[in-house]
mmCIF file of C-alpha atoms in Angstrom:
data_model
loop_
_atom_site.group_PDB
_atom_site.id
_atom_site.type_symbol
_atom_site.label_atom_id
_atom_site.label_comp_id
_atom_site.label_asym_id
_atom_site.label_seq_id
_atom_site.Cartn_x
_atom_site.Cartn_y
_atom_site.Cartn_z
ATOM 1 C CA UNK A 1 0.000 0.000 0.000
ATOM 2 C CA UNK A 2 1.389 3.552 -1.107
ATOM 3 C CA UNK A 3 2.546 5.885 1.998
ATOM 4 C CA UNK A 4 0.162 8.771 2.862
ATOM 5 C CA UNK A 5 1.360 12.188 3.892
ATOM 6 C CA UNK A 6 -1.423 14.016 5.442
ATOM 7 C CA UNK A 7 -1.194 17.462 4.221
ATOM 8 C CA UNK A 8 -2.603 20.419 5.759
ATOM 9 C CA UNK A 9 -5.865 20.193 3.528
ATOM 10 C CA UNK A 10 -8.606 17.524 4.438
ATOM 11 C CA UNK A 11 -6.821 15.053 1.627
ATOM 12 C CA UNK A 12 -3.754 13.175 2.323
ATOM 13 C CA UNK A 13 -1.689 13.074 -0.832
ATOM 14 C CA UNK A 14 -0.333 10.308 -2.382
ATOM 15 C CA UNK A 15 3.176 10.490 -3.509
ATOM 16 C CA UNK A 16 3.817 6.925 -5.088
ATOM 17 C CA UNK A 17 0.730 7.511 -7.213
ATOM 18 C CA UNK A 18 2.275 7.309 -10.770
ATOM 19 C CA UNK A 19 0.132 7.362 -14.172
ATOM 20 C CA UNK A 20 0.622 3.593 -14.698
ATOM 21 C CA UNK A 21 -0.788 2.818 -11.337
ATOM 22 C CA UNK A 22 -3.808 5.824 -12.081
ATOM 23 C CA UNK A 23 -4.750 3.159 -15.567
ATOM 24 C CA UNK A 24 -4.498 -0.054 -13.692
ATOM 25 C CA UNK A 25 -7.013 1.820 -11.204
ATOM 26 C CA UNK A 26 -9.476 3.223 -14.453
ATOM 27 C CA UNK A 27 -8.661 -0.572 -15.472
ATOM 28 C CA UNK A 28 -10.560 -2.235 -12.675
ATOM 29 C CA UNK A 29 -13.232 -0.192 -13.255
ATOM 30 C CA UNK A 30 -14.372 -0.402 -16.937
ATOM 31 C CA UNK A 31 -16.688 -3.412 -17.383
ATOM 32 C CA UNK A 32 -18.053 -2.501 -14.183
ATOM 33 C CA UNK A 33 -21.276 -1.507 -13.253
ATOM 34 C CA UNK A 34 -21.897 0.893 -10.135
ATOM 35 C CA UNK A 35 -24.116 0.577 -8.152
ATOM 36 C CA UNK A 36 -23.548 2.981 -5.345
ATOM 37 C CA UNK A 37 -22.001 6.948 -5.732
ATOM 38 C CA UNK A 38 -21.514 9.165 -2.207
ATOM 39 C CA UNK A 39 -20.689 12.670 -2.650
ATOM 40 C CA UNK A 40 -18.261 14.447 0.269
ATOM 41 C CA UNK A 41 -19.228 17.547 0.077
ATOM 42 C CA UNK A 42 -18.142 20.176 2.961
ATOM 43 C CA UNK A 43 -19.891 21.453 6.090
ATOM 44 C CA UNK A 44 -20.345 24.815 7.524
ATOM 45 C CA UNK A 45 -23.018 26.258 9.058
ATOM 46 C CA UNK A 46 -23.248 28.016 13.290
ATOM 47 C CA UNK A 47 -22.772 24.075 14.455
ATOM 48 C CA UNK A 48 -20.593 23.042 11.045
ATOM 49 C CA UNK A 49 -23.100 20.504 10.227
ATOM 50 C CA UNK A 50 -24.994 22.442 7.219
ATOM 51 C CA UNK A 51 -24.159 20.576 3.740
ATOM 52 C CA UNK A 52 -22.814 22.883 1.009
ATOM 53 C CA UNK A 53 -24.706 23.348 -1.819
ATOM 54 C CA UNK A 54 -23.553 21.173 -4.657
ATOM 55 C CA UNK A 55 -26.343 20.513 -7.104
ATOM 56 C CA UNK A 56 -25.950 23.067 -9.872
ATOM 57 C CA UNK A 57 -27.926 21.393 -12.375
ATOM 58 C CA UNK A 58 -25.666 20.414 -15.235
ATOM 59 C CA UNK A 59 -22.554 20.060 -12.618
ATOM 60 C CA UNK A 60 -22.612 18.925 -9.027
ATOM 61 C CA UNK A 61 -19.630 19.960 -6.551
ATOM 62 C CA UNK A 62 -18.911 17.595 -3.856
ATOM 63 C CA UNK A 63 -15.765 19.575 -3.246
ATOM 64 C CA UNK A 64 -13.776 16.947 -1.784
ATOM 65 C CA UNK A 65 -14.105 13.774 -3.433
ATOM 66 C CA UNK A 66 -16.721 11.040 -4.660
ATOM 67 C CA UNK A 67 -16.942 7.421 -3.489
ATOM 68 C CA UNK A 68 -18.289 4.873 -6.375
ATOM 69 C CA UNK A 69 -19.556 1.220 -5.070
ATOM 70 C CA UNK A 70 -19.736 -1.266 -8.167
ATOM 71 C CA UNK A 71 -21.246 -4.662 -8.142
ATOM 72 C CA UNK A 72 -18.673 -6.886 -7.144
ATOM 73 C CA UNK A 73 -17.789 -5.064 -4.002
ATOM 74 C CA UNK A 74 -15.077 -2.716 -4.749
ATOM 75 C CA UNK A 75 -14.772 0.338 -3.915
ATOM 76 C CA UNK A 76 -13.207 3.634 -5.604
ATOM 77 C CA UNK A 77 -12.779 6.990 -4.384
ATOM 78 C CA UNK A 78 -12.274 10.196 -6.931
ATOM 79 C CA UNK A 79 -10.305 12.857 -4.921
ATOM 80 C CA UNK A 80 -8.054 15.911 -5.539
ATOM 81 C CA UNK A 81 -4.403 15.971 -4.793
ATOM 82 C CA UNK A 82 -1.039 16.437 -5.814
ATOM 83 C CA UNK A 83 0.707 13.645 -6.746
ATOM 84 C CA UNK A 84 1.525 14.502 -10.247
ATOM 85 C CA UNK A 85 3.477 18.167 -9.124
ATOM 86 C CA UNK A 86 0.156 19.904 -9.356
ATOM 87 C CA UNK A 87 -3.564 19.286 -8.469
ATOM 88 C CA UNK A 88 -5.200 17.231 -10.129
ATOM 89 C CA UNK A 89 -8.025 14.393 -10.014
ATOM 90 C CA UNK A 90 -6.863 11.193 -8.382
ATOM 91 C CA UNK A 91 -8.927 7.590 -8.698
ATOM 92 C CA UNK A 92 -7.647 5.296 -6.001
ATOM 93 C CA UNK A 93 -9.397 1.149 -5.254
ATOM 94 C CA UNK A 94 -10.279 2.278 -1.555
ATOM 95 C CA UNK A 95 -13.025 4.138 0.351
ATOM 96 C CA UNK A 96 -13.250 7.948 1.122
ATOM 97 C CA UNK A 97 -12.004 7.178 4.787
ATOM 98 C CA UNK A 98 -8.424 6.282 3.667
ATOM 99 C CA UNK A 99 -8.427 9.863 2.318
ATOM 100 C CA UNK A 100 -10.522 12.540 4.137
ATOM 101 C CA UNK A 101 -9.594 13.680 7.543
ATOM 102 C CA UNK A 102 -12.487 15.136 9.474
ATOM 103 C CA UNK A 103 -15.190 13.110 7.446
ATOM 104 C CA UNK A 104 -18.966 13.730 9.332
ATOM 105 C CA UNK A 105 -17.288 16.063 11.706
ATOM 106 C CA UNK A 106 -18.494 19.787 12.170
ATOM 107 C CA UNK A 107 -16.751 21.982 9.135
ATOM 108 C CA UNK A 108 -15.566 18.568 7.846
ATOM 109 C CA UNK A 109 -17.037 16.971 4.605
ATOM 110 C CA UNK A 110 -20.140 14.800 5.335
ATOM 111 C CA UNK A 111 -21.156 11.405 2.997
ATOM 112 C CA UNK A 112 -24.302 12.586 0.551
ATOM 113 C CA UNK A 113 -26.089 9.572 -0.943
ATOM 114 C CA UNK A 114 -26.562 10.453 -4.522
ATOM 115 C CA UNK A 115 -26.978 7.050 -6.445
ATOM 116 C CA UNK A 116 -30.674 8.069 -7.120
ATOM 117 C CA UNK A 117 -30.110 11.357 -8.470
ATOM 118 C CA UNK A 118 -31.673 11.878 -11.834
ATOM 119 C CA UNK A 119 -27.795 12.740 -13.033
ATOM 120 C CA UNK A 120 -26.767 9.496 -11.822
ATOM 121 C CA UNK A 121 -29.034 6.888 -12.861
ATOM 122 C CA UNK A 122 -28.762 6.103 -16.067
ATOM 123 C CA UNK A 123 -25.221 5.414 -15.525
ATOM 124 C CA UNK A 124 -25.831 3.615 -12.267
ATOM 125 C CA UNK A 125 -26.162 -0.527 -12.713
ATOM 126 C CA UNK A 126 -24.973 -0.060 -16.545
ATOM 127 C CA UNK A 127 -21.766 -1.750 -17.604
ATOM 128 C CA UNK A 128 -18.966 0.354 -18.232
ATOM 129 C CA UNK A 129 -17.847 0.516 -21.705
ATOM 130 C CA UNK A 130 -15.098 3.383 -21.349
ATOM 131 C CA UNK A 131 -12.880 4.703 -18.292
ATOM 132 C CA UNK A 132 -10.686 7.102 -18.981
ATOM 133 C CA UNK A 133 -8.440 9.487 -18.067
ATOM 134 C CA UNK A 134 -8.403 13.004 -19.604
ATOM 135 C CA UNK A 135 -4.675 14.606 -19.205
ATOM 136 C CA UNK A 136 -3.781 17.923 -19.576
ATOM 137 C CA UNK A 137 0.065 18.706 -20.569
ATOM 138 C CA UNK A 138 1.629 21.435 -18.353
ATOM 139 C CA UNK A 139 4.220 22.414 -20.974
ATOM 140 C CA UNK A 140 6.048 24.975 -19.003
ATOM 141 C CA UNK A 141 7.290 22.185 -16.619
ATOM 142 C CA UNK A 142 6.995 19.538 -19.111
ATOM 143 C CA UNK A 143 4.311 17.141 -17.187
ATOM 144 C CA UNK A 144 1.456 15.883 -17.227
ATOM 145 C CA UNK A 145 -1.508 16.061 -14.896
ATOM 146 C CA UNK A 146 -5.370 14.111 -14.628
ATOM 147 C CA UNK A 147 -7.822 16.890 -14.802
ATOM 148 C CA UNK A 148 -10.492 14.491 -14.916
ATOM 149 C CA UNK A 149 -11.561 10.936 -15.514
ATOM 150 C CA UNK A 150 -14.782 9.768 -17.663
ATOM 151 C CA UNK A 151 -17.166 6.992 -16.986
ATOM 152 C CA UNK A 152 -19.104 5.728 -20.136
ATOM 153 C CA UNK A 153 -21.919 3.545 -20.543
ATOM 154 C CA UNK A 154 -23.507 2.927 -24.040
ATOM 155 C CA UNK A 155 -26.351 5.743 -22.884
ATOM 156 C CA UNK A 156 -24.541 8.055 -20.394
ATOM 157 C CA UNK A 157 -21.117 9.661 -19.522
ATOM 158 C CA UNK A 158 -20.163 11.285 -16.495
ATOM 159 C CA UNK A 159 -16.911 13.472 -16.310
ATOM 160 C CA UNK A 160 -15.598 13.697 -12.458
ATOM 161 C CA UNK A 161 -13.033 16.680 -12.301
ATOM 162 C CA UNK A 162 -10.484 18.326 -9.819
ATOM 163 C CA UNK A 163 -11.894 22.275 -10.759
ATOM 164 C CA UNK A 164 -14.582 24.826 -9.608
ATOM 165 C CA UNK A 165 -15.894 27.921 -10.773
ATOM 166 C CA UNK A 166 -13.650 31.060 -10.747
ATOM 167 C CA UNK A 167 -16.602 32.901 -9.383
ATOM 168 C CA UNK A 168 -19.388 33.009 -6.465
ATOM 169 C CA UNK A 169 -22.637 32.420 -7.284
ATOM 170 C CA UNK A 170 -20.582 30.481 -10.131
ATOM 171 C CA UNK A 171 -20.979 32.102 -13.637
ATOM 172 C CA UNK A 172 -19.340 31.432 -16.922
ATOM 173 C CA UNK A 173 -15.548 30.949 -15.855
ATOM 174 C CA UNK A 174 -14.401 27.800 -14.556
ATOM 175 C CA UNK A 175 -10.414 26.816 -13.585
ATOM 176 C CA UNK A 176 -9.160 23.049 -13.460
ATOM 177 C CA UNK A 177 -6.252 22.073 -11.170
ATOM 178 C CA UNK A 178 -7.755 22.766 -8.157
ATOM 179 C CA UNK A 179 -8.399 21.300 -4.616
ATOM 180 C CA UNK A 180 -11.749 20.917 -5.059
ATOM 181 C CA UNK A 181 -14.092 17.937 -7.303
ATOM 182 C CA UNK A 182 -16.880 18.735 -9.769
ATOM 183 C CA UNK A 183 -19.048 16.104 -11.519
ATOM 184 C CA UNK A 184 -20.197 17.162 -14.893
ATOM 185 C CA UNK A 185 -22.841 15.549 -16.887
ATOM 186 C CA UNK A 186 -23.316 16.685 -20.665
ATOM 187 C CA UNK A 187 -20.378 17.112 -22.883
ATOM 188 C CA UNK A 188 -21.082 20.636 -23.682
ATOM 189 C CA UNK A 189 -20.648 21.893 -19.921
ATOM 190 C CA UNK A 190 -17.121 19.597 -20.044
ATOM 191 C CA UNK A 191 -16.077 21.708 -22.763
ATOM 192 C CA UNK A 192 -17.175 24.686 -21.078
ATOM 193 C CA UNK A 193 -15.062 23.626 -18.029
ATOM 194 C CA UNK A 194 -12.322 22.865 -20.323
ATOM 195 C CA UNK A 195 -12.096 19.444 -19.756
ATOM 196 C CA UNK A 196 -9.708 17.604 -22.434
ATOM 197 C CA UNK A 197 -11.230 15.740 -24.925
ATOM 198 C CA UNK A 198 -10.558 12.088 -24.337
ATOM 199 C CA UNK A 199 -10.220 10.052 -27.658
#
C-alpha cells in the first residue's frame, strides 16, 4: 500500500501515485457496473453541520471527493491531490475514509447519498464501456496532470473533475487544477469547463 502524507488540507496526498498505477485503477473499473455513488461535500453552518450546496444542475460539486460502489464489491474513491506536481483528479481502489480527515465532523465533509439522483441513474447498474483518463500537458514544466476521468456507458457519460468555478454564485468561468471535485454531466458543460477531450 502507497505511503500517505497528510497534508494540511482535508486530503492526504499520495506520492507513489504514478500514471501507470492511475490506468491499472481506471482498469478495474471499466466493465463494471456501479451501483452505489456518495458525494463528500463540505460542512459549515453556526454548528458546522450544514451541507454545502452542490447541485448546480448540469454540474454537481462535492468539493472533496466522490466514493463509487460497483457490483462486485469494490470500492473507488475520486479525490483531488497532488501527486503529479500539481492538483489534479486522483482515482484510487479504496473508500473515502483512507483519504478525508475530518469526514462527518463539524466543518468537515459529510457522505451525501446520490446514487438516485436523476444525473446518476442512467449510468448507475450499466456496464462500463469506457474509463478514462483526460490529461492535460503542463508544458512549461513539461508534465502531465489528470484533470479528470470519464465513466461511459452505451447511454450516459459522467466526467468527475479536480476544478470549480472562478466565481461566487458560479458564472461562466471555470479553472481546473484545483483542490476541489466537480461532476459534470453533458459534454457541452465539459467543454465549457475545459475538460480535455478524451479520444
Amino acid at each position: 500500500m502507497a505511503q500517505l502524507s497528510v497534508s494540511s488540507d482535508a486530503v492526504p496526498v499520495s506520492s507513489l501515485l504514478t500514471a501507470e498505477k492511475y490506468e491499472r485503477t481506471t482498469a478495474l473499473l471499466r466493465g463494471g457496473r456501479i451501483r452505489r455513488v456518495v458525494y463528500y461535500p463540505l460542512t459549515g453552518g453556526e454548528d458546522g453541520r450544514d451541507v454545502e450546496d452542490w447541485d448546480f444542475g448540469p454540474w454537481h460539486q462535492p468539493t472533496m471527493g466522490v466514493e463509487l460502489f460497483t457490483d462486485d464489491g469494490a470500492c473507488f474513491s475520486a479525490v483531488w491531490g497532488s501527486s503529479f506536481d500539481h492538483y489534479g483528479l486522483e482515482l484510487f481502489p479504496q473508500p473515502m475514509t483512507a483519504h478525508l480527515r475530518l469526514s462527518g465532523e463539524p466543518y468537515g465533509s459529510t457522505p451525501v447519498e446520490v446514487t438516485d439522483h436523476p444525473h446518476w441513474s442512467s449510468l448507475v447498474g450499466r456496464k462500463l464501456t469506457c474509463v478514462d483518463i483526460a490529461w492535460s500537458q503542463d508544458r512549461e514544466r513539461g508534465i502531465r496532470v489528470p484533470d479528470a476521468i470519464r465513466l461511459c456507458s452505451r447511454e450516459k457519460a459522467v466526467w468527475i473533475a479536480a476544478g470549480r468555478p472562478a466565481e461566487w454564485p458560479p458564472g461562466e468561468v471555470y479553472h481546473l487544477g484545483t483542490d476541489d471535485v466537480m461532476v459534470v454531466f453533458t459534454a457541452e458543460f465539459a467543454a465549457k469547463v475545459g475538460i480535455p477531450v478524451v479520444r
